[in-house]
C-alpha positions in Angstrom: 0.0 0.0 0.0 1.4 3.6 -1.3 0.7 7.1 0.5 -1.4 9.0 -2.2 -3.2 12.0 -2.1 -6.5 9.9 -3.0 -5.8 7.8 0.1 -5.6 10.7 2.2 -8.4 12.6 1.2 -10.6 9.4 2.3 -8.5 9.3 5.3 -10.4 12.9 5.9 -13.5 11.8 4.9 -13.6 9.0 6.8 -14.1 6.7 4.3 -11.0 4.2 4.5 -10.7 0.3 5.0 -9.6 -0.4 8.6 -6.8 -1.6 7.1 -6.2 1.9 5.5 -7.1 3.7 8.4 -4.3 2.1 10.1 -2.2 2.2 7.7 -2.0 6.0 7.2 -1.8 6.7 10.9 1.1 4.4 11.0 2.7 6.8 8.8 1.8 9.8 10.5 2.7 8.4 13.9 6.2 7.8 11.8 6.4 11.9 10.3 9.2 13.7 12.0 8.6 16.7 9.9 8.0 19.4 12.2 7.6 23.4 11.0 7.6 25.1 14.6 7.8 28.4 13.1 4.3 27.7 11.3 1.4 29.7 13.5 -2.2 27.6 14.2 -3.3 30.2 11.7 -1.1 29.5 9.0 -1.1 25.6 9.3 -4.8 25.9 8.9 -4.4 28.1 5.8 -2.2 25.8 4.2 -4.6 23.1 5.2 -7.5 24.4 3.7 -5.6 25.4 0.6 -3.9 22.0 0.0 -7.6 20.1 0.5 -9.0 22.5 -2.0 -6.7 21.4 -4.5 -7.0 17.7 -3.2 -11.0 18.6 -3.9 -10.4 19.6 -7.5 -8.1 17.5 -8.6 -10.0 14.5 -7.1 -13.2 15.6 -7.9 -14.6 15.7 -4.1 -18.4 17.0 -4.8 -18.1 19.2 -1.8 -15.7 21.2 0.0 -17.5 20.7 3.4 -16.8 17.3 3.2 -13.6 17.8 4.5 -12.4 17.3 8.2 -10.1 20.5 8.4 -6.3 19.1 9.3 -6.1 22.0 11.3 -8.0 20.4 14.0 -5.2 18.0 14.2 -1.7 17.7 16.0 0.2 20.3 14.4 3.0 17.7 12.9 0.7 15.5 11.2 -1.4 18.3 9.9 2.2 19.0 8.7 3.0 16.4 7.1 -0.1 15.9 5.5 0.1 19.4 3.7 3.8 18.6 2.9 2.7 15.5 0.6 -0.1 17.3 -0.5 1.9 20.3 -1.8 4.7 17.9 -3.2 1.7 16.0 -5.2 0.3 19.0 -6.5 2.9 21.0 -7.4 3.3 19.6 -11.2 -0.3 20.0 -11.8 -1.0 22.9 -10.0 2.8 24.5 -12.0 1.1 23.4 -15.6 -2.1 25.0 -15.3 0.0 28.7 -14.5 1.9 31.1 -17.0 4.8 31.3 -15.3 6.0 27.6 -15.4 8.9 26.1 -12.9 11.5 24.6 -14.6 12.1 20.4 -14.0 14.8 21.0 -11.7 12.4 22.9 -9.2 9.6 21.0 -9.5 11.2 18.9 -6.2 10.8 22.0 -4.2 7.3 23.1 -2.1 6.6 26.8 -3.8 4.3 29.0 -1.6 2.5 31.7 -3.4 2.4 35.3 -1.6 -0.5 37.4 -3.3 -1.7 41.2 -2.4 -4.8 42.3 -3.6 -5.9 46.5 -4.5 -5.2 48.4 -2.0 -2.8 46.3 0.4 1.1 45.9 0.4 2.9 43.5 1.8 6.7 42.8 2.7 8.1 38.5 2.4 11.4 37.8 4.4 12.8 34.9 2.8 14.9 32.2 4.7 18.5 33.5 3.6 17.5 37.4 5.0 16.5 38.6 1.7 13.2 41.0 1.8 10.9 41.8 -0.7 8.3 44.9 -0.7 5.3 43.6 -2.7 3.1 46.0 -4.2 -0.7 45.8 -5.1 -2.2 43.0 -7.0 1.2 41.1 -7.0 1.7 37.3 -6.6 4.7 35.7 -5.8 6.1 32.2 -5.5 8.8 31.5 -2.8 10.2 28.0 -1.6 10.1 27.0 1.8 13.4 27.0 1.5 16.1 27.2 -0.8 17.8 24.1 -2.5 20.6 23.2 -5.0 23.2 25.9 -5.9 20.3 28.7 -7.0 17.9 31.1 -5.3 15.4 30.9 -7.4 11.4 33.0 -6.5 8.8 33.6 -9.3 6.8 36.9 -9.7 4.0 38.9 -11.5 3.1 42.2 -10.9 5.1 45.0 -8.8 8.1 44.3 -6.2 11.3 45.3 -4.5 13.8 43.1 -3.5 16.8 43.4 -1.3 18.5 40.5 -1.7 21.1 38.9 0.7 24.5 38.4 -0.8 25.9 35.2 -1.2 28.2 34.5 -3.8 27.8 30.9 -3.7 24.3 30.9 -4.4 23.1 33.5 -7.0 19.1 35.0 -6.4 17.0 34.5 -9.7 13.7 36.2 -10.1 11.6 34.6 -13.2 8.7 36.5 -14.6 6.7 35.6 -17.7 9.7 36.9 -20.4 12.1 37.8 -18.0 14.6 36.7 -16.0 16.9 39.0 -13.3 19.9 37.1 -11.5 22.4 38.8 -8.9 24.4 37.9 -6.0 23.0 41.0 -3.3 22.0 43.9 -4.5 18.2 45.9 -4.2 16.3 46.6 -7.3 12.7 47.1 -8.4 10.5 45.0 -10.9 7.1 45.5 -12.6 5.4 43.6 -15.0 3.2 45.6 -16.9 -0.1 44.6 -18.6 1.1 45.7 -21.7 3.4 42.8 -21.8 6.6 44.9 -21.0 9.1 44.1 -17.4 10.7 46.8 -16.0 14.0 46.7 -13.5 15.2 49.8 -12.0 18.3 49.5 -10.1 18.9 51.0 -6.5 21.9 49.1 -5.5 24.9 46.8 -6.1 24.7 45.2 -10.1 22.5 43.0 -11.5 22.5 41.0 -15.1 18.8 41.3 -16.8 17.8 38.9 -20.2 14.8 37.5 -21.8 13.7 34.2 -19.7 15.5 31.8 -22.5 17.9 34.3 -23.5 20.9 35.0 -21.6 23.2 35.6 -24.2 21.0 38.9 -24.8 20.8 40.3 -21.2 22.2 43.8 -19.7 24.2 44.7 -16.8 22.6 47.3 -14.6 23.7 48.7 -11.7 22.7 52.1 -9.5 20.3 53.9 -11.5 20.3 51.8 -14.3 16.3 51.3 -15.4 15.6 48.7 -17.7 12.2 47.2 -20.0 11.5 44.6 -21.7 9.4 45.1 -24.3 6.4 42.9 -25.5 8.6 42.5 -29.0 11.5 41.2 -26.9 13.8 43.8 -27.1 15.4 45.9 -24.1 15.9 49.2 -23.7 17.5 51.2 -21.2 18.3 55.2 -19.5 19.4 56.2 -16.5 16.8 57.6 -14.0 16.5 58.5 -10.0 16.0 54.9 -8.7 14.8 56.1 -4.9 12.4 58.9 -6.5 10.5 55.9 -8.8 10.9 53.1 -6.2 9.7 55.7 -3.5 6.0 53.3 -3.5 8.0 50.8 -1.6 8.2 52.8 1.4 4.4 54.2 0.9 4.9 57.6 -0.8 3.5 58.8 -3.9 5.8 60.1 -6.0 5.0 61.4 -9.9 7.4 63.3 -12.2 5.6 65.0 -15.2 3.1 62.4 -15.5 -0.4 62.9 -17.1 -3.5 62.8 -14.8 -4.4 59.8 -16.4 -1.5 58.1 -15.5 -1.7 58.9 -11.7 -5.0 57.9 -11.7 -4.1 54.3 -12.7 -1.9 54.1 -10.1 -4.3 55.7 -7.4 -7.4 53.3 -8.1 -5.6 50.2 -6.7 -3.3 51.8 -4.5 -6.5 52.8 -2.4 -9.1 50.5 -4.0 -10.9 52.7 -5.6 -12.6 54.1 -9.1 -12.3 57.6 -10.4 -14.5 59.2 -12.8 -13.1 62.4 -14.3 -15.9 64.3 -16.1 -13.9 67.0 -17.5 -11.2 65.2 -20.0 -9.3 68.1 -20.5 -7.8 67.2 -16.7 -6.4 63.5 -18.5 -4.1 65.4 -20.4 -2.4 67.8 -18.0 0.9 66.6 -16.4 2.0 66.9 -12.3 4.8 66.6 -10.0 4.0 65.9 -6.6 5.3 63.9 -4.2 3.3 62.7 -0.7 4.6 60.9 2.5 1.6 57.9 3.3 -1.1 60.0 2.1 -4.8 59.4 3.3 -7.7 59.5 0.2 -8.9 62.7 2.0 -5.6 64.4 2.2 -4.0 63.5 -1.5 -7.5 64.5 -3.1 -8.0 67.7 -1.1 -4.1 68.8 -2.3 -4.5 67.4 -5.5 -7.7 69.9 -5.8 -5.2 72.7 -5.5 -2.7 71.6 -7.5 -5.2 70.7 -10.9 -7.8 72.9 -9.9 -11.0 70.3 -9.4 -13.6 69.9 -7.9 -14.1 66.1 -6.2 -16.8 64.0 -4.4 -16.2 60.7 -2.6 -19.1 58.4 -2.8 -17.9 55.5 -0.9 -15.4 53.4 -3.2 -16.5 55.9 -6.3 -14.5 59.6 -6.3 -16.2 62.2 -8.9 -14.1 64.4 -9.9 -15.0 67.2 -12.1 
C-alpha cells in the first residue's frame, strides 16, 4: 500500500478500510517533519488550501466534506500538507503562465498574493526581503535548495537580496529573468506585456527568460524594460524617486493625470471618474509621504484645480 493523495483525502472523509485507516496513521505516527515556526493560523491556511486542490483535482463533490487538518496535532497536519503540496505541485505549476523549470519542480513553492489596496513585505529564509506592491503574486520555496535562489513573480516588487556569492538569487517572470548575488532593485510587469527593472543598489544581469546571451548589466540607476517584442531598452533615472511606493509615498514626475489615476485606483481601492477630459491630459509633479484618500484628493484639488466627491469606493471628480 502507497501514500497517495486519494488515500488521504478518504482518510479525511472518513471513508478508509480499517486496514487503510491504520495504515496512514502508522505513517503519521512515523512523520518527523515538524515546522515550529508555522502559527495555528497558518497551518490551517495551508490546510484548507492543499484540501481544495485535493477537492479539484479528485473531484470531491463538496468542500464541506472535509475534516479540516487544522484540527489535528500540528505535525501530522504538517506532514499531511507537505505530501499534499509535493503531489500538487506539477499539476498545480502546468495550469499557471509562469511555469517552474524540471529541476524545481522537487521543491514546495508557496504563493504570496496582495490584492488593490494592500502591500505586503516577504522575508525569505536566507535574509532577503521583498516589498510587494498591489495586486502582486509571488512564489517563494520553503526553502532554498541546489546551488540557485530561485522566487517567481508577476506584478510590482522590490527586493533586497542577501548576498551570497555561492548561491546566486533568480527572479523569473513571464519573459524575464533577473539574476544577482545581493544587490536591491525594483521590478514590474506591466499589462502591456513589458518588465521593468530599476536599479537601486549593487549590479544585476537582466535577459529575456530563454535568453541570456542577450541580457544587460545594470547597476545604480540603471532602469531597464523589456518590451512585448523582446527587445530591451534602457536610460538612467532617480532609482529612490520611482521606487519611493516601496516605502508608501507617492511620487509622480511630469506624469499625465491619467497616468496617476491608474496608479491611485488600486493603490487605495478605488474608481475615479473624471468628467472634465481636458484634466487627462495635464501633467504633475508631486510627491506625498503615506497619504490618506482625503488628504492627497483635497491637495491634488489645489494643484489641478477640481472639484471632487467621494461616494464611498466611487470619487467624482470634475
Amino acid at each position: 500500500m502507497k501514500i497517495t493523495p486519494e488515500l488521504l483525502e478518504r482518510y479525511e472523509l472518513g471513508k478508509c478500510t480499517p486496514q487503510e485507516q491504520r495504515f496512514v496513521e502508522e505513517w503519521l505516527d512515523d512523520v518527523d517533519y515538524t515546522p515550529d515556526d508555522v502559527s495555528s493560523e497558518s497551518s490551517k491556511a495551508m490546510s484548507n488550501s492543499v484540501w481544495k486542490n485535493v477537492s479539484v483535482k479528485t473531484g470531491a463533490k463538496k468542500a464541506g466534506q472535509v475534516i479540516p487538518l487544522h484540527r489535528r496535532i500540528t505535525r501530522y497536519a504538517a506532514a499531511v500538507v507537505l505530501l499534499s503540496a509535493l503531489s500538487f505541485s506539477v499539476y498545480y505549476l502546468a495550469s499557471s503562465d509562469l511555469i517552474f523549470s524540471e529541476s524545481q519542480v522537487a521543491e514546495v513553492y508557496q504563493k504570496v498574493q496582495t490584492q488593490r489596496g494592500e502591500k505586503r513585505t516577504v522575508k525569505l529564509p536566507d535574509g532577503s526581503k521583498i516589498r510587494m506592491n498591489y495586486e502582486t503574486e509571488l512564489r517563494v520555496p520553503e526553502k532554498f535548495e541546489g546551488d540557485e535562489r530561485v522566487v517567481y513573480l508577476t506584478g510590482h516588487a522590490h527586493f533586497d537580496i542577501a548576498k551570497n556569492p555561492q548561491k546566486p538569487f533568480i527572479i523569473y517572470t513571464k519573459d524575464s529573468k533577473t539574476k544577482v548575488l545581493g544587490t536591491s532593485f525594483d521590478i514590474n510587469t506591466k499589462e502591456e506585456g513589458e518588465t521593468e527593472i530599476i536599479v537601486t543598489s549593487g549590479r544585476v544581469v537582466f535577459s529575456q527568460k530563454d535568453k541570456e546571451d542577450n541580457g544587460v548589466i545594470l547597476t545604480v540607476n540603471d532602469r531597464a524594460v523589456l518590451k512585448a517584442d523582446q527587445h530591451i531598452v534602457t536610460n538612467t533615472v532617480k532609482a529612490n524617486n520611482l521606487t519611493a511606493w516601496k516605502e508608501n509615498r507617492l511620487a509622480f514626475y511630469d506624469q499625465t493625470f491619467a497616468e496617476i489615476i491608474e496608479v491611485i485606483e488600486p493603490w487605495y481601492d478605488v474608481k475615479v471618474t473624471v468628467k472634465d477630459a481636458k484634466l487627462l491630459s495635464q501633467q504633475y509633479t508631486f510627491i506625498y509621504d503615506n497619504p490618506s484618500l482625503e488628504m492627497l484628493l483635497e491637495r491634488m484639488s489645489k494643484i489641478a484645480k477640481f472639484d471632487y466627491a467621494i461616494e464611498g469606493q466611487n470619487i467624482i471628480i470634475e
